[in-house]
Coordinates of C-alpha atoms and ligand atoms in Angstrom, one line a residue:
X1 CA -166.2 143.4 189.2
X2 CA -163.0 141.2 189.7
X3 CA -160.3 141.2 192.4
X4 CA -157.5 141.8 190.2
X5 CA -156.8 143.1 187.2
X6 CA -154.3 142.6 184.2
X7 CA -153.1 145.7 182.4
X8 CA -150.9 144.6 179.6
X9 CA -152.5 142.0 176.6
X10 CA -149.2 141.2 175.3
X11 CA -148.3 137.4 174.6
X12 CA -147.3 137.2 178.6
X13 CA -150.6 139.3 179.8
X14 CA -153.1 137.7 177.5
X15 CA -151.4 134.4 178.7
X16 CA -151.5 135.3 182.0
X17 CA -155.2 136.6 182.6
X18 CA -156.6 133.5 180.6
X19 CA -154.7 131.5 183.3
X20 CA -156.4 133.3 186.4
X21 CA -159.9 132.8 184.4
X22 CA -158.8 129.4 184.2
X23 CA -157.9 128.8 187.9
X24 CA -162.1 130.5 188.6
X25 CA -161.0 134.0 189.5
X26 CA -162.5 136.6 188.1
X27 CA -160.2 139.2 186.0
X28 CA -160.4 142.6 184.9
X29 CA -158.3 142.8 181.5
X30 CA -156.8 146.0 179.5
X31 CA -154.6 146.9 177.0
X32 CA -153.6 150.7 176.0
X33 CA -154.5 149.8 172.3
X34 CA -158.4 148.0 172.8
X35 CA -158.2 146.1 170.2
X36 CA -155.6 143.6 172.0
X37 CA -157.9 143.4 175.0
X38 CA -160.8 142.4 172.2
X39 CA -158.8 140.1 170.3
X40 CA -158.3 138.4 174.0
X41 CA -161.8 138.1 174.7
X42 CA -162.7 137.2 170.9
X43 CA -160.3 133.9 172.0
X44 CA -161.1 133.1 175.3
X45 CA -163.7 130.8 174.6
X46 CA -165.6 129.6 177.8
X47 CA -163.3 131.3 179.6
X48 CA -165.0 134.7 178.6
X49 CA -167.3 134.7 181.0
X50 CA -164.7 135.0 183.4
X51 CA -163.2 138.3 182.0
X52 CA -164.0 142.1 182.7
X53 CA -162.8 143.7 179.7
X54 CA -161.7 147.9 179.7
X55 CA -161.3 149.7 177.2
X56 CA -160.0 152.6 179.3
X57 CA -157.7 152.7 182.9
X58 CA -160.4 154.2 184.7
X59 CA -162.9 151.9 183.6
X60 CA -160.4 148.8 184.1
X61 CA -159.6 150.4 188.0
X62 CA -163.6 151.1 188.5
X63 CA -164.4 147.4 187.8
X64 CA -161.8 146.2 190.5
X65 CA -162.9 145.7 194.0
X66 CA -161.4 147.6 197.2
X67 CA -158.7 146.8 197.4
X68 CA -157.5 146.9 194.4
X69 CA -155.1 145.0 192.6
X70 CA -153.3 145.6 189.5
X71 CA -150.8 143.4 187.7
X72 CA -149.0 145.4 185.1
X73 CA -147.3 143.1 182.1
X74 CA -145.8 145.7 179.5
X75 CA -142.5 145.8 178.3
X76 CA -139.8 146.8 181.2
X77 CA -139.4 150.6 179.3
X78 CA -143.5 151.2 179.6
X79 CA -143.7 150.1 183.3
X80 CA -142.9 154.0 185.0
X81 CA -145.2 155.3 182.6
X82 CA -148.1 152.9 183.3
X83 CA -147.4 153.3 187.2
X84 CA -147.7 156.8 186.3
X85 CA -151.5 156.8 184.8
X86 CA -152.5 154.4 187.5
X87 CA -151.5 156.2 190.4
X88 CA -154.0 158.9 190.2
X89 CA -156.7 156.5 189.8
X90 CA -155.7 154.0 192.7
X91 CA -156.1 154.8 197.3
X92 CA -153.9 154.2 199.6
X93 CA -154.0 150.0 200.4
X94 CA -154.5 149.3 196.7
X95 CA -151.8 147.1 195.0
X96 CA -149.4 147.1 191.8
X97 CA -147.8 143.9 190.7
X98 CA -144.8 144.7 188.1
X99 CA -144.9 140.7 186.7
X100 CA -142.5 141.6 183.7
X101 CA -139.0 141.4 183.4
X102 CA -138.2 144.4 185.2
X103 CA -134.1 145.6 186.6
X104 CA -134.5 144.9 190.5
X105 CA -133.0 148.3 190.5
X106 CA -135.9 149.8 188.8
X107 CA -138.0 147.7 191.2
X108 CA -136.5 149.1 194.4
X109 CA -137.0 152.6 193.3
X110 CA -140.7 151.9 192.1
X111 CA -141.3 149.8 195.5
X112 CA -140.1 153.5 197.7
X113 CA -142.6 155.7 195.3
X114 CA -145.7 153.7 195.4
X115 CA -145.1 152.8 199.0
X116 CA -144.7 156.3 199.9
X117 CA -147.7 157.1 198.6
X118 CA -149.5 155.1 200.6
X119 CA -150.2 152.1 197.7
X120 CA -148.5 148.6 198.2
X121 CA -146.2 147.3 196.2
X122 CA -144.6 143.9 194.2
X123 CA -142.2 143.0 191.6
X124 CA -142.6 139.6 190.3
X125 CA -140.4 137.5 188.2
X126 CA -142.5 134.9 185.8
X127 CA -140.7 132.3 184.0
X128 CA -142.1 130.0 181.5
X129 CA -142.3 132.1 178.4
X130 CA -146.1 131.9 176.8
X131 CA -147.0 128.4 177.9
X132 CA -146.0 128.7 181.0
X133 CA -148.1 132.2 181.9
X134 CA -151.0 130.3 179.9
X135 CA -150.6 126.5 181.9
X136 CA -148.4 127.0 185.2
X137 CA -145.0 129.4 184.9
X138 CA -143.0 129.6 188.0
X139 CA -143.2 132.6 190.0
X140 CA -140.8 134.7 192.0
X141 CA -142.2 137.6 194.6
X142 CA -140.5 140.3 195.7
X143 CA -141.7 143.2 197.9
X144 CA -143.5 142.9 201.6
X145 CA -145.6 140.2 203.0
X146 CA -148.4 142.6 203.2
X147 CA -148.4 143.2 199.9
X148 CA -148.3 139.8 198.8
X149 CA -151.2 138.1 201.4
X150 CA -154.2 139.5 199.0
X151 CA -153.3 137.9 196.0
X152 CA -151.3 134.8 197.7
X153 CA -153.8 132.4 196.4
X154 CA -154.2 133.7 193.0
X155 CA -150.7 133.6 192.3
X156 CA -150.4 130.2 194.4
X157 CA -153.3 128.8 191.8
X158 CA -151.7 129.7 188.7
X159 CA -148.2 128.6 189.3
X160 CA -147.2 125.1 187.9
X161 CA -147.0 122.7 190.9
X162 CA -144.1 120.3 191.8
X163 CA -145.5 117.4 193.4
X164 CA -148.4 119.2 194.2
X165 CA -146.1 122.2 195.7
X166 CA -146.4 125.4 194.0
X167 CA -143.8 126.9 192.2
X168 CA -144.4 130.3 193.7
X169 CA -143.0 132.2 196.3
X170 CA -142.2 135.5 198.6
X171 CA -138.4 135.5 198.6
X172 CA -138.1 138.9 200.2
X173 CA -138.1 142.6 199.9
X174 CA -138.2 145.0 197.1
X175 CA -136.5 143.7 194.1
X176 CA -135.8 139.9 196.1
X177 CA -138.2 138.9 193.5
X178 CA -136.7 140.2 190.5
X179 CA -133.3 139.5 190.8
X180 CA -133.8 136.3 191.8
X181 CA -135.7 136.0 188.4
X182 CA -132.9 137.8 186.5
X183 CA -130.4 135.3 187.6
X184 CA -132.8 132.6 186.3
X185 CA -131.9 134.1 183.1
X186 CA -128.4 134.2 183.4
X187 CA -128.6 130.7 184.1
X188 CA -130.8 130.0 181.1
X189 CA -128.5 131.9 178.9
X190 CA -125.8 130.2 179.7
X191 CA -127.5 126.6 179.5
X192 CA -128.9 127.2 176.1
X193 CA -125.1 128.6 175.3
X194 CA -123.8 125.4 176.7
X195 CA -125.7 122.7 174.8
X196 CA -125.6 125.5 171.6
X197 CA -122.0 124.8 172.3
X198 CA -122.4 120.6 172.5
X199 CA -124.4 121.1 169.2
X200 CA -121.4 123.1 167.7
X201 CA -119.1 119.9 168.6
X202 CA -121.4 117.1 167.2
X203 CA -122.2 119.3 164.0
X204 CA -118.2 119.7 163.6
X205 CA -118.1 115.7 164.3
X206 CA -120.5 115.0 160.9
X207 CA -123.3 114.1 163.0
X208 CA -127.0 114.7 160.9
X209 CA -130.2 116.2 162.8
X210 CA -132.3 113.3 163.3
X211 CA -129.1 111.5 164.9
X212 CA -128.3 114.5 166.9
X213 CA -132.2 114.8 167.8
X214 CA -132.1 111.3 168.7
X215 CA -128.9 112.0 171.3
X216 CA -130.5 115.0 173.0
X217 CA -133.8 112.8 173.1
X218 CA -131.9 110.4 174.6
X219 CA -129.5 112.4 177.8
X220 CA -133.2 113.9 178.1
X221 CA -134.0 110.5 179.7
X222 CA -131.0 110.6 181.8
X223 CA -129.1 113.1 184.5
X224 CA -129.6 115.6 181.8
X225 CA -133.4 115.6 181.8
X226 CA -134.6 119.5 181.5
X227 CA -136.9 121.2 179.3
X228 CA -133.9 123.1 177.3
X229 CA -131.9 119.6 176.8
X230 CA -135.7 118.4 175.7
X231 CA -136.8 121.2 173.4
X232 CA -133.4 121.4 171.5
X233 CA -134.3 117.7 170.8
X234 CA -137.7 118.4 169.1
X235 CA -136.3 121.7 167.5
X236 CA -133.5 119.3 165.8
X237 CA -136.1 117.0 164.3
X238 CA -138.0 119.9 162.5
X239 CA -137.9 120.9 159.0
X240 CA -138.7 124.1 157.5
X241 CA -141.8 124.4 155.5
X242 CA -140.3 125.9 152.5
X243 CA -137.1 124.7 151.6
X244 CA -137.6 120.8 153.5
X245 CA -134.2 121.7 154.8
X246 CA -133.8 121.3 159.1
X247 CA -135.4 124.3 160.4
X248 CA -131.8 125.5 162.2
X249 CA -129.9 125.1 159.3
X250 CA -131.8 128.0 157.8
X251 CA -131.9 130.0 160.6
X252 CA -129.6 132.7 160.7
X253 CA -127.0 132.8 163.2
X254 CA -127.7 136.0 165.1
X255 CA -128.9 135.8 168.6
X256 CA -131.2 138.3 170.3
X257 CA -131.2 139.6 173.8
X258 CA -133.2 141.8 176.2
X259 CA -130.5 142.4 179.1
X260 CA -131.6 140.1 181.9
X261 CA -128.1 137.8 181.3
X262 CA -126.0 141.2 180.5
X263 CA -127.8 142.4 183.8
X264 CA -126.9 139.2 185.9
X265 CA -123.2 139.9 184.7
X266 CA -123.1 143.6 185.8
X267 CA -124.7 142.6 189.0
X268 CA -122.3 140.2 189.6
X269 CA -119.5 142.0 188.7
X270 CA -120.6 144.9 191.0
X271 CA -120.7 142.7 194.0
X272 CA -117.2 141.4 193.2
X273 CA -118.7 137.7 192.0
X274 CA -117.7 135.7 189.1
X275 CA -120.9 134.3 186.7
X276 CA -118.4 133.1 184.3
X277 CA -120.4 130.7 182.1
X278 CA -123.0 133.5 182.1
X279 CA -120.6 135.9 180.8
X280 CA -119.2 134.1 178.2
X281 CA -123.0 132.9 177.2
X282 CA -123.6 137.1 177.0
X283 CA -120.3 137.2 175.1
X284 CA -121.0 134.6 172.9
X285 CA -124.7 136.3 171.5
X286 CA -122.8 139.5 171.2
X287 CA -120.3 137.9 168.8
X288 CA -123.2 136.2 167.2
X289 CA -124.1 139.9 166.0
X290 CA -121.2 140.2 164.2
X291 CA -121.6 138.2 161.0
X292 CA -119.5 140.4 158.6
X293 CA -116.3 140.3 161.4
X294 CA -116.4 136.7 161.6
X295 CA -116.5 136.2 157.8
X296 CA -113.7 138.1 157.3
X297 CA -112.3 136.5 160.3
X298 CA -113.0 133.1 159.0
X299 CA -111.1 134.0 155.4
X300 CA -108.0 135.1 157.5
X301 CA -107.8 132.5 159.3
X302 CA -109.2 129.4 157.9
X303 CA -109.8 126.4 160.3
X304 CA -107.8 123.6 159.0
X305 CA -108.2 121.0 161.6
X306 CA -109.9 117.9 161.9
X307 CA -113.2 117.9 163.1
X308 CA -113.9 117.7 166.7
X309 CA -114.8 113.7 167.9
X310 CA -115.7 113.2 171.2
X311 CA -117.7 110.1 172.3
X312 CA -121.8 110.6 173.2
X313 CA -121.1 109.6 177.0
X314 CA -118.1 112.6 177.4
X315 CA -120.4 115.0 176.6
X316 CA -123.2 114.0 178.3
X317 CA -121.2 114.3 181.2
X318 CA -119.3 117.7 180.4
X319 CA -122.9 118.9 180.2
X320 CA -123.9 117.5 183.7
X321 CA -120.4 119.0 184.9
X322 CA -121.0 122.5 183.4
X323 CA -124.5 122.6 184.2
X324 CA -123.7 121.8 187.9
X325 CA -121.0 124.8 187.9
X326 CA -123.5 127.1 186.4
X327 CA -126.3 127.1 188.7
X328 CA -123.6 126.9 191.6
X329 CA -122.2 130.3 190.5
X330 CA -125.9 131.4 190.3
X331 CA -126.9 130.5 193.6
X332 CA -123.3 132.1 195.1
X333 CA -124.4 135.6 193.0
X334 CA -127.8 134.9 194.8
X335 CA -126.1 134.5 198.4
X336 CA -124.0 137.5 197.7
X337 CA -127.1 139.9 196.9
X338 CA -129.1 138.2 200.0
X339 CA -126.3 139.8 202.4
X340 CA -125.8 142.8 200.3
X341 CA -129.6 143.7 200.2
X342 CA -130.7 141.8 203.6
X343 CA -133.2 139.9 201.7
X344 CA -132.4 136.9 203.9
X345 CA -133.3 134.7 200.9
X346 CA -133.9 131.1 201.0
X347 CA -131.7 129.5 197.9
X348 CA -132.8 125.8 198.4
X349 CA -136.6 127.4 197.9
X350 CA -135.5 129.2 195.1
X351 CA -134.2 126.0 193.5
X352 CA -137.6 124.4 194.4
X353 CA -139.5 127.2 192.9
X354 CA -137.3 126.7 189.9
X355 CA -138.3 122.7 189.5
X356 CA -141.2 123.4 187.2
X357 CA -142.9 125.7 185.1
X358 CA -139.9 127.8 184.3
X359 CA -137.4 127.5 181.4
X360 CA -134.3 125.7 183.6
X361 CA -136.2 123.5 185.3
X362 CA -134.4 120.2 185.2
X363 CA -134.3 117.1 187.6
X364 CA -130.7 118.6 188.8
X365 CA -133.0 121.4 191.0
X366 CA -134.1 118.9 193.3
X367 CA -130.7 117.6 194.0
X368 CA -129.6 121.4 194.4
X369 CA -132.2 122.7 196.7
X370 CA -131.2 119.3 199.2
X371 CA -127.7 120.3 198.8
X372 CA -128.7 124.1 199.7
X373 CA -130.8 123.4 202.6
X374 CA -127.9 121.1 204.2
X375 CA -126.4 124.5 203.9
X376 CA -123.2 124.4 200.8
X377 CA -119.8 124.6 202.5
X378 CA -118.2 128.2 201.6
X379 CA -121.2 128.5 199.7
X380 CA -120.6 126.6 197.0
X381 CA -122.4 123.7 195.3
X382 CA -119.5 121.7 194.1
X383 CA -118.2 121.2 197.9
X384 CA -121.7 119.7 198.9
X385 CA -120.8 116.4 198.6
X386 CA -123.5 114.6 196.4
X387 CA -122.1 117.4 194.0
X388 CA -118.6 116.7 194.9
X389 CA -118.6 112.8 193.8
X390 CA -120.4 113.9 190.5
X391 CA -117.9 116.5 189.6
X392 CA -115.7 113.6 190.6
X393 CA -117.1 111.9 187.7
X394 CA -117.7 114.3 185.6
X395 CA -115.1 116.4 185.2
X396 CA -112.6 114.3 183.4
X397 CA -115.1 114.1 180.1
X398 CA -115.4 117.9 180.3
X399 CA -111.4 118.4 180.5
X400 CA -112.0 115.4 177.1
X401 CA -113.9 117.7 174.7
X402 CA -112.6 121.0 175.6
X403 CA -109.4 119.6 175.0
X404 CA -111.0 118.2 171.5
X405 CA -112.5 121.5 170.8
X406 CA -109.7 123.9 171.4
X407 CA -107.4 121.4 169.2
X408 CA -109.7 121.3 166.5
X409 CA -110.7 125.3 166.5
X410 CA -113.8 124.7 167.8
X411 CA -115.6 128.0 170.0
X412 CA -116.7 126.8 173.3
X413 CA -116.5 129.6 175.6
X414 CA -118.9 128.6 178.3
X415 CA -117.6 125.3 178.4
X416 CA -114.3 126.2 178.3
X417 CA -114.9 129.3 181.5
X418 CA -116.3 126.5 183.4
X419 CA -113.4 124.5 183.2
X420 CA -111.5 127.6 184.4
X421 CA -113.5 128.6 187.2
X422 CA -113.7 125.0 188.3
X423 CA -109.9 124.4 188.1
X424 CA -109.1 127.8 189.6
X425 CA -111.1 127.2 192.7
X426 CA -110.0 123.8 193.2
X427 CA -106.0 125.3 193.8
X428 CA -105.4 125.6 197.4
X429 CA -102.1 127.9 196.5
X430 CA -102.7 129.7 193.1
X431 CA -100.9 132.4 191.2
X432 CA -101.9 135.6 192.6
X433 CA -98.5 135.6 194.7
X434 CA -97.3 137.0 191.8
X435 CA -99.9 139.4 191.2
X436 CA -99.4 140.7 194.4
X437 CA -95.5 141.2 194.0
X438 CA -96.5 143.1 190.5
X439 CA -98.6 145.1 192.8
X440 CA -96.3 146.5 195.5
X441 CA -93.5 146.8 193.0
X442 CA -95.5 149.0 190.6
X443 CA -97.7 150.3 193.2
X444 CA -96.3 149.6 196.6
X445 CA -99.6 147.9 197.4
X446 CA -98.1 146.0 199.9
X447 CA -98.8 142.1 200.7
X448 CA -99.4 139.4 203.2
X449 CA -97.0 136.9 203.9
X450 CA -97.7 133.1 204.2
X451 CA -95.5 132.8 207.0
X452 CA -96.0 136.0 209.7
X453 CA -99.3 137.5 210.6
X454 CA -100.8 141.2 209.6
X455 CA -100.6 142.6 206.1
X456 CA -98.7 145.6 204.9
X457 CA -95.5 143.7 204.0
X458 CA -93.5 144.8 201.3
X459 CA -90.9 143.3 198.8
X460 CA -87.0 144.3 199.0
X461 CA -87.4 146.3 195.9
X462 CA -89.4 149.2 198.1
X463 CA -85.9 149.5 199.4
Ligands
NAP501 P1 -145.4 141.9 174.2 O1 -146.1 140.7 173.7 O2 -144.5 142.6 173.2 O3 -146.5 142.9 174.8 C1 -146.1 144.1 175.2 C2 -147.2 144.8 175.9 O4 -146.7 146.0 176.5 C3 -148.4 145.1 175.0 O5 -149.6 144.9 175.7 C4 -148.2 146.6 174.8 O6 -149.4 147.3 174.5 C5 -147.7 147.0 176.2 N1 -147.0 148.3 176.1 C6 -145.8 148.6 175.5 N2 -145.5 149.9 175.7 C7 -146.6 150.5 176.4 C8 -146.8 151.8 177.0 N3 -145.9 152.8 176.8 N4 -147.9 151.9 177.7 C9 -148.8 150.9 177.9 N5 -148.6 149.7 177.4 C10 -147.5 149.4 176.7 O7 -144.5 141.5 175.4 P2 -144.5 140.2 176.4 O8 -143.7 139.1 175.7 O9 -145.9 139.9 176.8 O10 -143.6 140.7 177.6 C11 -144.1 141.5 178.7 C12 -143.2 141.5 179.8 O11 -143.0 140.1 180.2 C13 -141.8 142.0 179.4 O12 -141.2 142.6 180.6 C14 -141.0 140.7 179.2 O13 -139.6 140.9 179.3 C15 -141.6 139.8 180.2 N6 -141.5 138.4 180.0 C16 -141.7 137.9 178.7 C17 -141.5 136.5 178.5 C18 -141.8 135.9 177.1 O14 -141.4 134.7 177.0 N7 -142.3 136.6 176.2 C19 -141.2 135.6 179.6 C20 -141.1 136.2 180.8 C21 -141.2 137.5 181.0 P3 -149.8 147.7 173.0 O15 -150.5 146.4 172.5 O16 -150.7 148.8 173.1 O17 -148.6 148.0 172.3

């Protein structure tokens, strides 16, 4: 008998249950197809001992102990269906854990029809890809407190630790977890996009792998220092197997996606935010699709500029820069959903949750959780002033090689957003006066006026 259970040997469940074995708990394991759930066993080693293997639900829900508790890791489309066997077999007070990558939307609507009948509920965002479900991922509850005190020390054991702090946490009600976990994603999409985009620049500029490896090894010491920055420098230095040539230069340019960035757009978009680096980083995969477009697009028009030179330091810094921008319009889309879903989240744990174990972790979260829990003015992170002088000092380099890049034909749309949002927000008086006139004449919208209180007002052409 165990206390909890994994349904769900994928890469993330197999990874997952080894890692509760690991941490001395006891775990019930199942897969729908057995042979999974065997294969997991066949590799577990000394750590088989700890497993309680099922070849069926009901056996894998009879070999739990009252009350129950189930962590479901299938892909998002099979979760319904998976609730749906298990409630039959599972009382009132028994517990499902949704860890997978599920919409918080989904979540909320799951959390109301296992709760109302009577069974507790949590969706959980894990971050770390295989390695980090295997050795420590970071871990991101959603759901009620209730819910979340019988397996607090499980999940509390398994997470990777900061200093000894766990990277785990209850961050609020229903889908708290999982949207807090989507956003992680948008901010890893649009990371990788952003250093895809630095790669772009020093490729353009002549520069070979092992030098390039050598740079990204090198800003990995530095302000820059981050698993992504780190793993694009070992990924530079390999080779592929059969051809000797650097593994990325036979890779072909297409990049996947399961939704969580598209989803951290939509979201953001519904709640009248801007993620504009994560946009364009969704943007930028969906172009990657279209190979036969941008051949012909490349034959029409033929990129006859120079190549794109901009010193090491400038883009170490326009990374820092966008980087910082990034996670601030993450954590204002996190603020946003707080008051629009009461879930009274705390960003600066968020960011501390987010120092290790997951895929953005980088020694900027410290910095940004401080910033948070001084509390950002307006809510944003470049007006807390540690962030303030570095933008200070940053910025320039950015405005450097976007300027190189657009010159010299170069595609660096997150970069390039960043810039935007960053120089857009920094304008006391912008240029929506005019939209506004547009507005009432067209529309007769009507406007406020800088110099007389109330709204309504409206030009002389309503005359
Ligand atoms: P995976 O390796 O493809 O495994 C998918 C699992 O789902 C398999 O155990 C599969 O069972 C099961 N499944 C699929 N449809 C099912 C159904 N209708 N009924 C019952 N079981 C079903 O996937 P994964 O990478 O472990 O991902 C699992 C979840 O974790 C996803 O939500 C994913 O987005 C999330 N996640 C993944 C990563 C990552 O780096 N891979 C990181 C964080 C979160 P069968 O063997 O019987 O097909």
């Amino acid at each position: 008998m165990a206390r909890i259970g994994v349904t769900g040997m994928g890469t993330m469940g197999a990874a997952l249950a080894l890692n509760i074995a690991d941490n001395a708990f006891d775990i019930a394991v199942h897969n729908r197809s057995p042979e999974k759930t065997r294969a997991v066993l066949a590799g577990a080693g000394e750590l088989t001992e700890r497993l309680v293997p099922a070849e069926s639900l009901e056996e894998f829900v009879g070999s739990l102990t009252k009350p129950r508790a189930v962590l479901i890791m299938v892909n998002a489309n099979a979760v319904d269906a998976v609730i749906e066997d298990l409630m039959p077999l599972l009382e009132p007070g028994d517990l499902i854990v949704d860890a997978g990558n599920a919409n918080f939307n989904d979540t909320r609507r799951r959390a109301n029809s296992v709760e109302d009948a009577g069974l507790l509920f949590l969706g959980v965002g894990v971050s770390g890809g295989e390695e980090g479900a295997r050795f420590g991922p970071s871990i991101m509850v959603g759901g009620t407190p209730e819910a979340y005190a019988p397996i607090k020390d499980i999940i509390e054991a398994i997470a990777a630790k900061f200093e000894g702090d766990p990277c785990a946490d209850f961050l609020g009600t229903d889908g708290a977890g999982h949207f807090v976990k989507t956003v992680h994603n948008g901010i890893e999409y649009a990371d990788m996009q952003l250093i895809a985009e630095a790669y772009g620049l020093l490729r353009a500029d002549g520069r070979d792998m092992g030098e390039m490896a050598a740079l990204f090894g090198q800003w990995n010491e530095g302000s820059l220092q981050s698993y992504l920055i780190e793993i694009t420098s070992e990924i530079l230095k390999v080779r592929d197997r059969d051809t000797g040539k650097p593994i990325v230069d036979v890779i072909l340019d297409q990049a996947g996606q399961k939704g969580t960035g598209r989803w951290t757009v939509i979201e953001a978009l519904k709640m009248g935010q801007s993620a504009t680096a994560i946009e364009s980083a969704v943007a930028a995969r969906s172009w990657s699709a279209l190979s036969e477009t941008r051949e012909a697009a490349e034959a029409a028009f033929p990129v006859t500029g120079g190549v794109a030179s901009v010193s090491d330091s400038d883009m170490e810094a326009a990374l820092l820069a966008t980087r910082i921008l990034t996670y601030g319009q993450g954590m204002a889309l996190l603020a946003a959903a707080s008051d629009e879903f009461d879930w009274s989240l705390d960003l600066a744990r968020v960011a501390e949750i987010w120092r290790a174990g997951c895929i953005i972790r980088s020694s900027l979260l410290d910095d940004i959780s401080s910033a948070v829990r001084d509390e950002l003015p307006h809510g944003q992170l470049m007006l807390a002033p540690a962030f303030v002088a570095r933008l200070n000092e940053t910025i320039p380099a950015l405005r450097r090689v976007v300027t190189a890049a657009m010159v010299n034909g170069q595609s660096v749309p997150a970069m390039a957003a960043s810039l935007s949002f960053f120089d857009t927000l920094r304008r006391a008086r912008g240029t929506t006066d005019l939209i506004q006139a547009q507005r009432d004449f067209f529309g007769r919208h009507g406007f406020k006026r800088v110099d007389r209180d109330g709204d309504g007002f409206h030009g002389p052409w309503a005359d």
